[in-house]
PDB file of C-alpha atoms in Angstrom:
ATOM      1  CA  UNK A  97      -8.814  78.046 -79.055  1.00 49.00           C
ATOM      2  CA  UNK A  98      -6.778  74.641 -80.482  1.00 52.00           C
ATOM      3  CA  UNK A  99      -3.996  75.128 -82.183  1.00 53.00           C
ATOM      4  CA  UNK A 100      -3.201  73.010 -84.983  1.00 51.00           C
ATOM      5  CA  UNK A 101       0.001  72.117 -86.777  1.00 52.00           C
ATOM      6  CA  UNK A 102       0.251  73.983 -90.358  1.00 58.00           C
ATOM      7  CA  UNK A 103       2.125  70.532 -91.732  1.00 58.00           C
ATOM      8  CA  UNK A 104      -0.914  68.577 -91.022  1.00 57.00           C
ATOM      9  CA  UNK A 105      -3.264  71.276 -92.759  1.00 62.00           C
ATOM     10  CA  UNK A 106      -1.970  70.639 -95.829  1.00 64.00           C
ATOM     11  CA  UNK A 107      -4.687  68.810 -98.120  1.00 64.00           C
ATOM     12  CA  UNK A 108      -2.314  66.446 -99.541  1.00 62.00           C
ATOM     13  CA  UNK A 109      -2.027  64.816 -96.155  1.00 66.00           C
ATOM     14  CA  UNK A 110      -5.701  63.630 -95.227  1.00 66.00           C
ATOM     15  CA  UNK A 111      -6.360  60.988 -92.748  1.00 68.00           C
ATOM     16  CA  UNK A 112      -3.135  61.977 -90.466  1.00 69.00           C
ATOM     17  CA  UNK A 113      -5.311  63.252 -87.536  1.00 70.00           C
ATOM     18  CA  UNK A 114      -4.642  60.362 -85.230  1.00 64.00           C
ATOM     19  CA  UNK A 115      -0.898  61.879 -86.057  1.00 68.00           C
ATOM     20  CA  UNK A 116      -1.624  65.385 -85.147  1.00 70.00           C
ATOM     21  CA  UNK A 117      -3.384  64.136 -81.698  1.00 68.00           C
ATOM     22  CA  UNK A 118      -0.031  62.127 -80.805  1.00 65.00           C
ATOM     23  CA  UNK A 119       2.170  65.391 -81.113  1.00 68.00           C
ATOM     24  CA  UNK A 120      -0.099  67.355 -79.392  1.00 68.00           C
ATOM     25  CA  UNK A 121      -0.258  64.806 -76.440  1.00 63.00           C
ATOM     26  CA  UNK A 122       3.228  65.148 -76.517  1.00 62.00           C
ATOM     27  CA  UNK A 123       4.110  68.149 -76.548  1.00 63.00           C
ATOM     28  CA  UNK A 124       1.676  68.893 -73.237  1.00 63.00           C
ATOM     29  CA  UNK A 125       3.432  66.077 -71.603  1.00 57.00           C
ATOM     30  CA  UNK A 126       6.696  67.650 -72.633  1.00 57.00           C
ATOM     31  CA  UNK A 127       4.969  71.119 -70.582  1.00 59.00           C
ATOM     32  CA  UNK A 128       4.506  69.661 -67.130  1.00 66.00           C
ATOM     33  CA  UNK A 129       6.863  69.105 -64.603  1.00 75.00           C
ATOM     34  CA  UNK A 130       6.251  67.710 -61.597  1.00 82.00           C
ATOM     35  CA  UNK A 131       7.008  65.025 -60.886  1.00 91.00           C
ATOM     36  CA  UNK A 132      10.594  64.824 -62.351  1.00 92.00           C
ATOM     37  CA  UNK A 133      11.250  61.637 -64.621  1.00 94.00           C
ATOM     38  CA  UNK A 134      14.365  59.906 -65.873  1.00 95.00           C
ATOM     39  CA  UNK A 135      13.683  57.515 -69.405  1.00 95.00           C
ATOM     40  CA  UNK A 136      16.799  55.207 -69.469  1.00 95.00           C
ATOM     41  CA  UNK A 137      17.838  52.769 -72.485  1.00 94.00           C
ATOM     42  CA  UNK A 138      18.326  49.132 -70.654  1.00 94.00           C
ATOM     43  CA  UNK A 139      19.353  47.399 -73.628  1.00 90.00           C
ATOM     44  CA  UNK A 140      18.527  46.640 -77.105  1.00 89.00           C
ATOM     45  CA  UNK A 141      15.067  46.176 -76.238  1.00 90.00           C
ATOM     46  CA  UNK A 142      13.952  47.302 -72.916  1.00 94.00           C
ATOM     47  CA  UNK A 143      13.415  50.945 -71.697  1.00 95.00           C
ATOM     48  CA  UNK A 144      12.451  52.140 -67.971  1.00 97.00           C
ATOM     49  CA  UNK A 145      10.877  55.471 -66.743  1.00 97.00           C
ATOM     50  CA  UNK A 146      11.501  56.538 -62.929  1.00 97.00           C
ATOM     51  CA  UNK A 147       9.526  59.227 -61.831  1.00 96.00           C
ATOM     52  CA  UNK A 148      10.540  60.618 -58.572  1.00 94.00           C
ATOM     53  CA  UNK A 149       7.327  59.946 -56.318  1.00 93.00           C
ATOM     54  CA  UNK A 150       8.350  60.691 -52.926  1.00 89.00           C
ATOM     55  CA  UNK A 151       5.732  60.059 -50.479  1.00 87.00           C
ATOM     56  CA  UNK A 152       3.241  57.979 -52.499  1.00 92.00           C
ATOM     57  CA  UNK A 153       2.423  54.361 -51.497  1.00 93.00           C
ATOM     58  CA  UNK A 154       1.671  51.667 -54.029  1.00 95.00           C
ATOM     59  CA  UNK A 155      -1.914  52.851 -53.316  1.00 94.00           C
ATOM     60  CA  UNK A 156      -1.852  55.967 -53.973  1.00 94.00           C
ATOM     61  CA  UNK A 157      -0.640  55.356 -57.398  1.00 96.00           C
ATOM     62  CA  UNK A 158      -2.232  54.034 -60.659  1.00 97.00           C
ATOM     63  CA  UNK A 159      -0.408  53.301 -63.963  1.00 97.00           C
ATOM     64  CA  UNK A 160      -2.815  52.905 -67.099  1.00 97.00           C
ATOM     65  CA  UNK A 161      -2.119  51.435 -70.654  1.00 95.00           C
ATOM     66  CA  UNK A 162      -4.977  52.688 -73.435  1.00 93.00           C
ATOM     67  CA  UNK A 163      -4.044  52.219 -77.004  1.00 90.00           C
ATOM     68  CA  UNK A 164       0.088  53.793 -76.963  1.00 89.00           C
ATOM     69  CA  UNK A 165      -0.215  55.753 -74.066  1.00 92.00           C
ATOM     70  CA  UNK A 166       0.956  55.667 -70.735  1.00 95.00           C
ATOM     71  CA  UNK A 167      -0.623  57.255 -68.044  1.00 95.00           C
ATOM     72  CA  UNK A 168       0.868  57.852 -64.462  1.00 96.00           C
ATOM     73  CA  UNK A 169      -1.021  58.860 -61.862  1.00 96.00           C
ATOM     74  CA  UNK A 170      -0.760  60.108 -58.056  1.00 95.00           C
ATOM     75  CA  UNK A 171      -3.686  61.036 -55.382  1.00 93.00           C
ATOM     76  CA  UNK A 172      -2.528  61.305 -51.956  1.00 81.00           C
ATOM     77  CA  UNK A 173      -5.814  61.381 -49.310  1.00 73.00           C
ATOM     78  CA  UNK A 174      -6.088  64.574 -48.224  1.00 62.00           C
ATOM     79  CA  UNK A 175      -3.073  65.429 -49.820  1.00 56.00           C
ATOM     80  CA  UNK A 176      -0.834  64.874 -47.499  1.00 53.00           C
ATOM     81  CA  UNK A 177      -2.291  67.382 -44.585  1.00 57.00           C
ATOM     82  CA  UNK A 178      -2.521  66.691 -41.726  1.00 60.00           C
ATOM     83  CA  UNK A 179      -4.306  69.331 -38.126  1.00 59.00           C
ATOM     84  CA  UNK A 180      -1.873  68.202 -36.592  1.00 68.00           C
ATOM     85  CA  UNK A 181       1.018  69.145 -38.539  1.00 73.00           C
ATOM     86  CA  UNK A 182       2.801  72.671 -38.205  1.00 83.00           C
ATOM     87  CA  UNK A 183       5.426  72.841 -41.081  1.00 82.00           C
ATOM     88  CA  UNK A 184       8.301  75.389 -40.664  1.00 88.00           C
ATOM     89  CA  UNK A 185       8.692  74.742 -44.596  1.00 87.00           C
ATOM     90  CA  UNK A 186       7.301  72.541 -47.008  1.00 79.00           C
ATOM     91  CA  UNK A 187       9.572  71.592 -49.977  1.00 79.00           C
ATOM     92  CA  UNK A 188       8.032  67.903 -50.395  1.00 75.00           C
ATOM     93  CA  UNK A 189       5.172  68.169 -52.635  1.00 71.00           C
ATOM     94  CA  UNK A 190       2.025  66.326 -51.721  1.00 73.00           C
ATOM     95  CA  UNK A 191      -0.086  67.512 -54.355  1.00 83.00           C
ATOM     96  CA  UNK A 192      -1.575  64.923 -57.363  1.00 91.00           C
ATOM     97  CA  UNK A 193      -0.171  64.278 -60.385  1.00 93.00           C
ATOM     98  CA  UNK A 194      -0.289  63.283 -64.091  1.00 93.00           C
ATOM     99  CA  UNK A 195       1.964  62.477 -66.305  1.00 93.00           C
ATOM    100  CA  UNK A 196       1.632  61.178 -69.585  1.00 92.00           C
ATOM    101  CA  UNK A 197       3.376  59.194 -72.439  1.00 92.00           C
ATOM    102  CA  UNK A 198       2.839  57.905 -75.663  1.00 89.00           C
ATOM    103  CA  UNK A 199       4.452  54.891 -76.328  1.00 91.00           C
ATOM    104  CA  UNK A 200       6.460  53.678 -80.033  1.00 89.00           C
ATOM    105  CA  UNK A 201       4.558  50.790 -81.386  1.00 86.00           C
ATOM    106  CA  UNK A 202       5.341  47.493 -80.500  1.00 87.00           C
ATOM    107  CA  UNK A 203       6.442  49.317 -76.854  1.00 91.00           C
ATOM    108  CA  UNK A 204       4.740  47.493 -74.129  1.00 93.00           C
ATOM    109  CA  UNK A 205       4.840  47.326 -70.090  1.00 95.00           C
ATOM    110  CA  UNK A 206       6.726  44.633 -68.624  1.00 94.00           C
ATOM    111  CA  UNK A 207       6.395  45.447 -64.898  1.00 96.00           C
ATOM    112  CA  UNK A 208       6.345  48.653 -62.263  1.00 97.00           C
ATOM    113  CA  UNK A 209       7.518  49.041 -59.312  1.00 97.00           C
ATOM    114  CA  UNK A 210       8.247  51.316 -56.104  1.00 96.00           C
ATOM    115  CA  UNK A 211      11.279  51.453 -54.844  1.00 96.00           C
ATOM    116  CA  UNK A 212      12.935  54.252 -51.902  1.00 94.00           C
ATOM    117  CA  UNK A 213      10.357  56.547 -53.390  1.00 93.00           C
ATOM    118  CA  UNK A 214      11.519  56.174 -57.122  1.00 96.00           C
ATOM    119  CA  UNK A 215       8.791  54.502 -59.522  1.00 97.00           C
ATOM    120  CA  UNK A 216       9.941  52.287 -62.094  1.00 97.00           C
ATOM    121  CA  UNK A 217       7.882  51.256 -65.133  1.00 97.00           C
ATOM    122  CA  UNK A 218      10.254  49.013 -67.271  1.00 97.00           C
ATOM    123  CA  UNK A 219       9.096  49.063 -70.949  1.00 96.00           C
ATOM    124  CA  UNK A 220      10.230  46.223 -73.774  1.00 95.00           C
ATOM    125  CA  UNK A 221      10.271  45.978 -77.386  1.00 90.00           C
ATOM    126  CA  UNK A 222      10.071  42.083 -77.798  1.00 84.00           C
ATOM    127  CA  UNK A 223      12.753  41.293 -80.021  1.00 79.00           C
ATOM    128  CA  UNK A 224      11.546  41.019 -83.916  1.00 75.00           C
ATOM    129  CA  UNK A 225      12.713  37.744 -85.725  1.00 72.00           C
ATOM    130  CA  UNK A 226      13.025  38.249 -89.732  1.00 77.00           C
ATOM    131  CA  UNK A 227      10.478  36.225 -91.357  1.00 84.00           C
ATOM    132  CA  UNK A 228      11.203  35.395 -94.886  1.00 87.00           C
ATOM    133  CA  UNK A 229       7.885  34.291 -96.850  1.00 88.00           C
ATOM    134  CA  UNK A 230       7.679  33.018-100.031  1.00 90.00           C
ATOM    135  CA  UNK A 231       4.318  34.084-101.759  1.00 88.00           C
ATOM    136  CA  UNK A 232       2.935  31.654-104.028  1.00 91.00           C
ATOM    137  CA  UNK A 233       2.271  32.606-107.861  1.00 91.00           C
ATOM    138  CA  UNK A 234      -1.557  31.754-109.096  1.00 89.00           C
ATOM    139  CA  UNK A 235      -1.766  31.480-112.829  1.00 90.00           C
ATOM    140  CA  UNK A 236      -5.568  32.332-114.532  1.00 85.00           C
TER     141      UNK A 236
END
């Protein structure tokens, strides 16, 4: 069963599905929570995400851009088990993950990168000079 939004349903407001499916990717990306994530304002025109990724290499990780949204994704091989390994506890997750974002347009992704087991993806707006045209007049 989907569950639509009763603003979109209204007939005067045709054509705003690609709308509707933006919300609703949002608001299951707003539902999951592992891993944790930071979004930080760098600036007038830059942005960064850190997702806490403890335990992942560079490998394990993928980071995909289609249309506005951001996907982050982690696979460890074998998820982390190993025979060998008794744990007393286990508070480090080693399960997958996947996180999702949808991006403002005009957003795009400048660079990633892992650092003491924090993932940065730095996002930038690039900046937006006024352009003053002047629009020529036919006559018929």
């Amino acid at each position: 069963m989907t569950t639509r939004t009763v603003l979109f349903d209204s007939p005067f407001l045709l054509g705003f599905d690609h709308t509707r499916s933006l919300i609703d990717r949002a608001a299951r990306a707003a539902s999951e929570a592992y891993p944790p994530y930071n979004v930080e304002q760098r600036g007038e025109f830059s942005v960064r995400i850190t997702l806490a990724v403890a335990g992942f290499s560079p490998d394990d990780l993928t980071i995909t851009l289609e249309g506005r949204q951001l996907t982050i994704s982690g696979k460890r091989e074998g998820g982390g088990q190993s025979a060998d390994n008794a744990y007393l506890h286990r508070g480090i997750a080693a399960r997958g993950f996947l996180r999702t974002f949808v991006l403002a347009d005009g957003l795009e992704v400048d660079e990633a990168s892992l650092e003491h087991g924090l993932l940065h993806v730095d996002l930038r707006r690039p900046e937006q000079v006024a352009e003053t045209r002047r629009i020529p007049i036919t006559t018929r």
